[in-house]
Amino acid sequence: MKIKHLTIDPNWKSRLTAIGYGYHSDHDEPYWIDNYYYEITSNEADTIYQATAEVWDMCLKAVEHVIANKLYALFHIPDHMVPHIEQSWESESPSIYGRFDFAYDSSKRKLKLLEFNADTPTSLFECGIVQWYWKNHYFSESVDQFNSVHEQLITSWKDIKPYLKGDILYFTCAKETLEDLTNVEYLRDTATQAGIQTQLIYIDDIGWNGNSFIDLEGDSIQSIFKLYPWEWMVHEEFGHHILNDINKTQWIEPSWKMILSNKAILPILWDLFPHHDNLLPAYFEEQRTLRNYIKKPILSREGANIAMYYDKELIYSTSGAYGHEGYIYQELATLHKEESGFSIIGSWIIGQEPCGISFRESTMPITTDKSRFVPHIIKH
């Protein structure tokens, strides 16, 4: 796995804008990297595939463990949501996707799970579409990429279609978030290609008629994909309506994903599968024996409020508004490092299938919302 450079296409911004990618830059700083990329071997792609499948299987067992032993307090999940979570798990409410973030230790050739973005992962459009168009722009058709995101999304929507309630699958996100809207519209497009009737509605425009959720025309909403975190919804008035909804609207992602999208799942996984090759030691309490570690809020997003300790001394930290629910402590992973920065691997599971990867790169060893997206190819 190594960085390779290209002669930059002077029209790269307009080329990306033409395919609907409007957030390739953050002011003058590129979020999308067009002039270099990661080249990985087919063996490395196989290793990522196997690790993703194995960790996904462990995650499902961990959810079963948390529910069977009612460990919700460790996750700071409100009591009123527990019946909804348990019902969604017992009824096998469908999940469409998630993204594992792995550290790759190049010297040991080991992947270590940093966290699981199980509820509202983004960068799906970049992974599934933008880097595919990028590959076809710079390389011949015979060059491969670890990327069947688009095909797997359509297949998964077809699998889910018989279980949807109502005639329309709604898609929602907050207003004025171009990245979220682009990801939602991409997901909606793949659902449409799977033969599902869809409709976009912003989350602020979802109404409540006293018994059920309704759209702007007053029609009931019975199935809806949301790019809006469960941990936010459950503390809003909107969230309490979920429990009173006579239609028992089908939410995608389902509420059992609240367990997997919470950093508390990391010490649970380590407890259930100690010393697993793809896991890092993780704990609810600071450990005397843990000298190099990351302190992560139980609920946080985009690398906020992360503190990194080396030999128990704070060496990096990020700001943010998280941490009220407490923290977990995870052994410090070795990140892959190139001259351009530190990188992590985002590995997508869609339906039950590992199907695409992306690289996020940062100048510092903590990945945040400012981290760059680097495309890749597979060298055979």
Coordinates of C-alpha atoms in Angstrom, one line a residue:
M1 CA 0.0 0.0 0.0
K2 CA 1.7 3.2 -1.2
I3 CA 1.1 6.6 -2.6
K4 CA 1.5 7.2 -6.3
H5 CA 1.4 10.6 -8.0
L6 CA -0.3 11.9 -11.1
T7 CA 0.0 15.0 -13.3
I8 CA -3.0 16.9 -12.1
D9 CA -5.9 17.5 -14.4
P10 CA -6.3 21.3 -14.5
N11 CA -10.0 20.8 -14.9
W12 CA -10.4 18.5 -12.0
K13 CA -12.9 20.7 -10.1
S14 CA -15.2 21.2 -13.0
R15 CA -14.9 17.5 -13.9
L16 CA -16.1 16.6 -10.4
T17 CA -18.8 19.3 -10.3
A18 CA -20.2 17.9 -13.5
I19 CA -21.0 14.5 -11.8
G20 CA -22.8 16.3 -8.9
Y21 CA -19.8 16.5 -6.5
G22 CA -20.1 20.0 -5.1
Y23 CA -18.0 19.8 -1.9
H24 CA -14.7 18.7 -3.4
S25 CA -13.0 21.7 -1.7
D26 CA -13.2 23.4 1.6
H27 CA -12.7 27.0 0.6
D28 CA -9.2 26.9 -1.0
E29 CA -8.3 23.6 0.6
P30 CA -9.0 20.4 -1.4
Y31 CA -11.1 17.8 0.4
W32 CA -10.9 15.6 -2.6
I33 CA -7.3 14.6 -3.7
D34 CA -7.1 14.2 -7.5
N35 CA -3.4 14.2 -8.1
Y36 CA -2.2 11.3 -6.0
Y37 CA -3.7 8.0 -4.9
Y38 CA -3.2 4.8 -3.0
E39 CA -2.1 1.7 -4.9
I40 CA -3.0 -1.5 -3.0
T41 CA -2.3 -5.1 -3.9
S42 CA -5.0 -7.7 -4.4
N43 CA -3.8 -9.4 -1.2
E44 CA -4.3 -6.2 0.7
A45 CA -7.8 -5.8 -0.7
D46 CA -8.6 -9.4 0.3
T47 CA -7.3 -8.7 3.8
I48 CA -9.6 -5.7 4.1
Y49 CA -12.5 -7.7 2.8
Q50 CA -11.9 -10.5 5.3
A51 CA -11.4 -8.1 8.2
T52 CA -14.6 -6.2 7.4
A53 CA -16.7 -9.4 7.1
E54 CA -15.3 -10.8 10.4
V55 CA -15.7 -7.6 12.4
W56 CA -19.3 -7.2 11.1
D57 CA -20.1 -10.7 12.3
M58 CA -18.6 -9.9 15.7
C59 CA -20.7 -6.6 15.8
L60 CA -23.9 -8.5 15.3
K61 CA -23.0 -10.9 18.2
A62 CA -22.1 -7.9 20.3
V63 CA -25.6 -6.4 19.7
E64 CA -27.2 -9.6 20.8
H65 CA -25.0 -9.6 23.9
V66 CA -25.9 -6.0 24.8
I67 CA -29.6 -6.6 24.3
A68 CA -29.7 -10.0 26.1
N69 CA -27.8 -8.5 29.1
K70 CA -29.6 -5.1 29.0
L71 CA -26.3 -3.1 29.0
Y72 CA -28.0 0.0 27.8
A73 CA -26.7 2.2 30.7
L74 CA -23.1 1.7 29.4
F75 CA -24.3 3.3 26.1
H76 CA -26.3 6.1 27.8
I77 CA -29.3 5.0 25.8
P78 CA -32.5 6.6 27.3
D79 CA -34.8 4.0 29.0
H80 CA -37.7 5.1 26.8
M81 CA -35.9 3.9 23.7
V82 CA -35.1 0.4 24.9
P83 CA -38.4 -1.3 23.8
H84 CA -38.1 0.3 20.4
I85 CA -34.5 -1.0 20.0
E86 CA -35.4 -4.5 21.2
Q87 CA -38.4 -4.6 18.9
S88 CA -36.3 -3.5 15.9
W89 CA -33.7 -6.2 16.7
E90 CA -36.3 -9.0 17.3
S91 CA -38.2 -8.1 14.1
E92 CA -34.9 -7.9 12.1
S93 CA -35.6 -4.4 10.9
P94 CA -33.4 -4.0 7.9
S95 CA -30.1 -2.1 7.8
I96 CA -28.6 -0.8 4.6
Y97 CA -25.1 0.2 5.4
G98 CA -22.2 1.1 7.7
R99 CA -18.5 2.1 7.5
F100 CA -15.7 0.6 9.5
D101 CA -12.7 2.8 10.1
F102 CA -9.5 0.8 10.3
A103 CA -5.9 1.6 11.0
Y104 CA -3.4 -0.2 8.9
D105 CA 0.0 -1.0 10.4
S106 CA 2.2 -1.4 7.3
S107 CA 5.1 -3.1 9.1
K108 CA 2.9 -5.8 10.7
R109 CA 0.3 -5.8 7.8
K110 CA -2.5 -5.7 10.4
L111 CA -5.8 -3.9 10.3
K112 CA -7.2 -2.6 13.6
L113 CA -10.7 -1.4 14.1
L114 CA -10.8 2.3 15.3
E115 CA -14.6 2.6 15.3
F116 CA -17.8 1.8 13.4
N117 CA -19.8 4.5 11.8
A118 CA -23.0 2.4 11.9
D119 CA -25.8 4.9 11.8
T120 CA -25.1 8.0 9.6
P121 CA -21.9 7.3 7.7
T122 CA -21.0 9.8 4.9
S123 CA -18.5 9.8 2.1
L124 CA -20.5 7.1 0.4
F125 CA -20.9 9.2 -2.8
E126 CA -17.2 9.8 -2.9
C127 CA -16.4 6.1 -2.4
G128 CA -19.1 4.7 -4.7
I129 CA -19.2 7.2 -7.6
V130 CA -16.5 9.9 -7.5
Q131 CA -13.5 7.6 -7.1
W132 CA -14.9 5.3 -9.8
Y133 CA -15.1 8.2 -12.3
W134 CA -11.7 9.3 -11.1
K135 CA -10.2 5.9 -11.9
N136 CA -11.8 5.8 -15.4
H137 CA -10.5 9.3 -16.1
Y138 CA -6.8 8.5 -15.3
F139 CA -6.6 4.7 -15.9
S140 CA -7.8 2.1 -18.4
E141 CA -10.9 0.1 -17.9
S142 CA -8.8 -3.0 -17.0
V143 CA -7.5 -1.2 -13.8
D144 CA -9.5 -2.4 -10.8
Q145 CA -10.7 -0.8 -7.6
F146 CA -12.2 -2.2 -4.4
N147 CA -15.5 -0.8 -5.2
S148 CA -18.9 -2.4 -5.9
V149 CA -20.7 0.1 -3.7
H150 CA -23.2 1.1 -6.4
E151 CA -24.2 -2.4 -7.5
Q152 CA -24.4 -3.6 -3.8
L153 CA -26.7 -0.7 -2.9
I154 CA -29.1 -1.6 -5.7
T155 CA -29.0 -5.2 -4.7
S156 CA -29.6 -4.4 -1.0
W157 CA -32.5 -2.1 -1.8
K158 CA -34.1 -4.9 -3.8
D159 CA -33.7 -7.3 -0.9
I160 CA -35.2 -4.8 1.5
K161 CA -38.1 -3.8 -0.8
P162 CA -40.5 -6.6 0.2
Y163 CA -40.2 -5.6 3.8
L164 CA -40.9 -1.9 3.4
K165 CA -44.2 -0.4 4.8
G166 CA -46.3 1.9 2.7
D167 CA -46.0 2.7 -1.0
I168 CA -43.2 5.3 -0.7
L169 CA -39.7 5.1 0.9
Y170 CA -39.0 8.6 2.1
F171 CA -35.4 10.0 2.4
T172 CA -34.5 12.7 4.8
C173 CA -31.6 14.8 6.1
A174 CA -31.2 18.3 7.6
K175 CA -31.5 21.3 5.4
E176 CA -28.5 23.3 4.2
T177 CA -26.0 20.4 4.4
L178 CA -24.8 19.8 0.9
E179 CA -22.7 16.8 1.9
D180 CA -25.7 15.1 3.6
L181 CA -28.0 16.0 0.8
T182 CA -25.6 14.6 -1.8
N183 CA -25.3 11.3 0.1
V184 CA -29.1 11.0 0.6
E185 CA -29.8 11.8 -3.0
Y186 CA -27.3 9.1 -4.1
L187 CA -28.9 6.5 -1.8
R188 CA -32.3 7.6 -3.1
D189 CA -31.2 7.2 -6.7
T190 CA -30.0 3.6 -6.0
A191 CA -33.3 2.8 -4.3
T192 CA -35.2 4.1 -7.3
Q193 CA -33.0 1.9 -9.6
A194 CA -34.1 -1.0 -7.4
G195 CA -37.7 -0.3 -8.3
I196 CA -38.7 1.5 -5.1
Q197 CA -40.9 4.6 -5.2
T198 CA -39.1 7.4 -3.3
Q199 CA -39.6 10.9 -2.1
L200 CA -37.2 13.5 -0.5
I201 CA -38.4 15.4 2.6
Y202 CA -36.2 17.5 4.9
I203 CA -36.3 16.4 8.5
D204 CA -37.6 19.8 9.5
D205 CA -40.6 19.3 7.2
I206 CA -41.8 16.0 8.6
G207 CA -45.1 16.6 10.4
W208 CA -47.0 15.0 13.2
N209 CA -50.8 14.8 13.1
G210 CA -51.2 13.5 16.6
N211 CA -51.0 9.8 15.6
S212 CA -48.4 9.4 12.9
F213 CA -45.7 11.2 10.9
I214 CA -46.9 12.9 7.7
D215 CA -45.3 14.6 4.7
L216 CA -46.0 18.2 3.5
E217 CA -49.2 17.0 1.7
G218 CA -50.5 15.3 4.8
D219 CA -49.8 11.7 3.6
S220 CA -48.5 9.3 6.2
I221 CA -44.9 8.3 6.3
Q222 CA -44.4 4.6 7.0
S223 CA -40.9 3.9 5.8
I224 CA -38.1 6.4 5.8
F225 CA -34.3 6.5 5.4
K226 CA -32.7 9.1 7.6
L227 CA -29.3 10.7 7.5
Y228 CA -29.8 12.1 11.0
P229 CA -28.3 10.5 14.1
W230 CA -30.4 8.5 16.5
E231 CA -28.6 10.0 19.5
W232 CA -29.9 13.4 18.4
M233 CA -33.5 12.3 17.6
V234 CA -34.1 10.5 20.9
H235 CA -33.6 13.7 22.9
E236 CA -35.9 15.8 20.7
E237 CA -39.7 16.1 20.9
F238 CA -39.7 14.6 17.4
G239 CA -38.0 11.5 18.9
H240 CA -40.7 10.9 21.5
H241 CA -43.3 10.8 18.7
I242 CA -41.4 7.7 17.3
L243 CA -42.7 5.8 20.3
N244 CA -46.3 7.0 19.9
D245 CA -46.5 6.5 16.2
I246 CA -49.5 4.2 15.4
N247 CA -47.9 3.3 12.1
K248 CA -44.7 2.1 13.8
T249 CA -42.8 3.7 10.9
Q250 CA -39.9 1.7 9.6
W251 CA -36.7 3.7 10.2
I252 CA -33.5 3.0 8.2
E253 CA -31.1 2.7 9.8
P254 CA -33.1 0.9 12.5
S255 CA -32.8 1.9 16.2
W256 CA -30.7 -1.2 17.1
K257 CA -27.9 0.6 15.2
M258 CA -27.8 2.9 18.2
I259 CA -25.7 0.2 19.9
L260 CA -23.2 -0.1 17.1
S261 CA -22.8 3.6 16.4
N262 CA -21.8 4.2 20.0
K263 CA -18.1 4.0 21.1
A264 CA -19.2 1.9 24.0
I265 CA -19.3 -1.0 21.6
L266 CA -15.5 -1.0 21.4
P267 CA -14.9 -2.2 25.0
I268 CA -17.8 -4.6 24.6
L269 CA -16.1 -6.1 21.5
W270 CA -12.8 -6.4 23.3
D271 CA -14.5 -8.1 26.2
L272 CA -16.3 -10.6 24.0
F273 CA -13.4 -11.2 21.6
P274 CA -10.2 -10.5 23.6
H275 CA -6.9 -10.3 21.6
H276 CA -8.7 -10.6 18.2
D277 CA -6.3 -9.6 15.4
N278 CA -8.6 -6.8 14.2
L279 CA -9.4 -5.3 17.6
L280 CA -7.6 -2.9 19.8
P281 CA -7.8 -3.2 23.6
A282 CA -10.6 -0.9 24.8
Y283 CA -12.0 -0.2 28.2
F284 CA -14.6 1.9 30.0
E285 CA -12.1 2.9 32.7
E286 CA -8.6 4.2 32.3
Q287 CA -6.1 1.3 32.7
R288 CA -2.8 1.5 34.6
T289 CA -1.2 -0.8 32.1
L290 CA -2.4 1.2 29.1
R291 CA 0.3 3.8 28.4
N292 CA -0.3 4.8 24.8
Y293 CA -4.0 5.3 24.2
I294 CA -6.9 7.4 22.8
K295 CA -9.6 8.8 25.0
K296 CA -12.8 9.0 23.0
P297 CA -16.3 10.3 24.0
I298 CA -19.0 7.7 24.0
L299 CA -20.9 9.8 21.6
S300 CA -19.0 12.0 19.2
R301 CA -18.7 12.7 15.5
E302 CA -16.0 13.7 13.0
G303 CA -13.1 13.2 15.4
A304 CA -14.2 15.8 17.9
N305 CA -13.1 15.8 21.5
I306 CA -10.4 13.1 21.0
A307 CA -7.4 13.1 23.2
M308 CA -4.2 11.1 22.3
Y309 CA -1.8 10.0 25.0
Y310 CA 1.7 8.6 24.5
D311 CA 3.4 7.2 27.6
K312 CA 0.4 8.7 29.5
E313 CA 1.3 12.2 28.3
L314 CA -1.2 14.2 26.2
I315 CA 0.3 14.7 22.7
Y316 CA -2.7 15.7 20.6
S317 CA -6.3 16.7 21.2
T318 CA -9.3 18.0 19.2
S319 CA -12.0 20.4 20.4
G320 CA -15.7 19.9 20.3
A321 CA -19.0 19.8 22.2
Y322 CA -19.0 16.1 23.1
G323 CA -18.0 14.1 26.2
H324 CA -20.9 14.7 28.5
E325 CA -21.8 11.0 28.5
G326 CA -18.3 9.9 29.4
Y327 CA -15.4 8.3 27.5
I328 CA -13.8 5.0 26.5
Y329 CA -10.1 4.3 26.4
Q330 CA -8.6 2.5 23.4
E331 CA -5.0 1.5 22.8
L332 CA -3.2 3.8 20.4
A333 CA -3.1 2.2 16.9
T334 CA -0.2 2.6 14.5
L335 CA -1.5 4.6 11.5
H336 CA -0.2 4.3 8.0
K337 CA 2.0 7.4 7.3
E338 CA 3.2 8.9 4.0
E339 CA 4.9 12.2 3.3
S340 CA 1.4 13.6 2.6
G341 CA 0.1 12.6 6.1
F342 CA -1.6 9.9 8.2
S343 CA -4.3 7.8 6.7
I344 CA -7.1 5.5 7.8
I345 CA -9.1 3.0 5.7
G346 CA -12.9 3.4 5.6
S347 CA -14.4 0.0 4.7
W348 CA -18.1 -0.2 3.7
I349 CA -20.5 -3.0 4.5
I350 CA -23.7 -2.8 2.5
G351 CA -26.4 -5.4 3.1
Q352 CA -24.1 -8.1 4.5
E353 CA -21.3 -7.5 2.0
P354 CA -18.0 -5.7 2.3
C355 CA -18.0 -3.8 -1.0
G356 CA -15.8 -0.7 -1.1
I357 CA -13.0 1.2 0.6
S358 CA -11.8 4.8 0.9
F359 CA -8.7 6.5 2.4
R360 CA -9.0 9.6 4.6
E361 CA -5.8 11.5 5.2
S362 CA -4.8 14.0 7.9
T363 CA -1.8 16.1 8.7
M364 CA -2.2 15.1 12.3
P365 CA -2.8 11.5 13.6
I366 CA -6.5 12.2 14.3
T367 CA -9.1 12.0 11.5
T368 CA -11.6 14.9 11.5
D369 CA -14.2 16.4 9.1
K370 CA -11.2 18.3 7.5
S371 CA -9.4 15.1 6.5
R372 CA -8.8 14.6 2.8
F373 CA -10.4 11.9 0.7
V374 CA -7.7 9.9 -1.3
P375 CA -8.9 7.6 -4.1
H376 CA -7.2 4.2 -4.8
I377 CA -6.7 1.4 -7.3
I378 CA -5.8 -2.2 -7.0
K379 CA -2.5 -3.3 -8.6
H380 CA -2.7 -6.9 -9.8

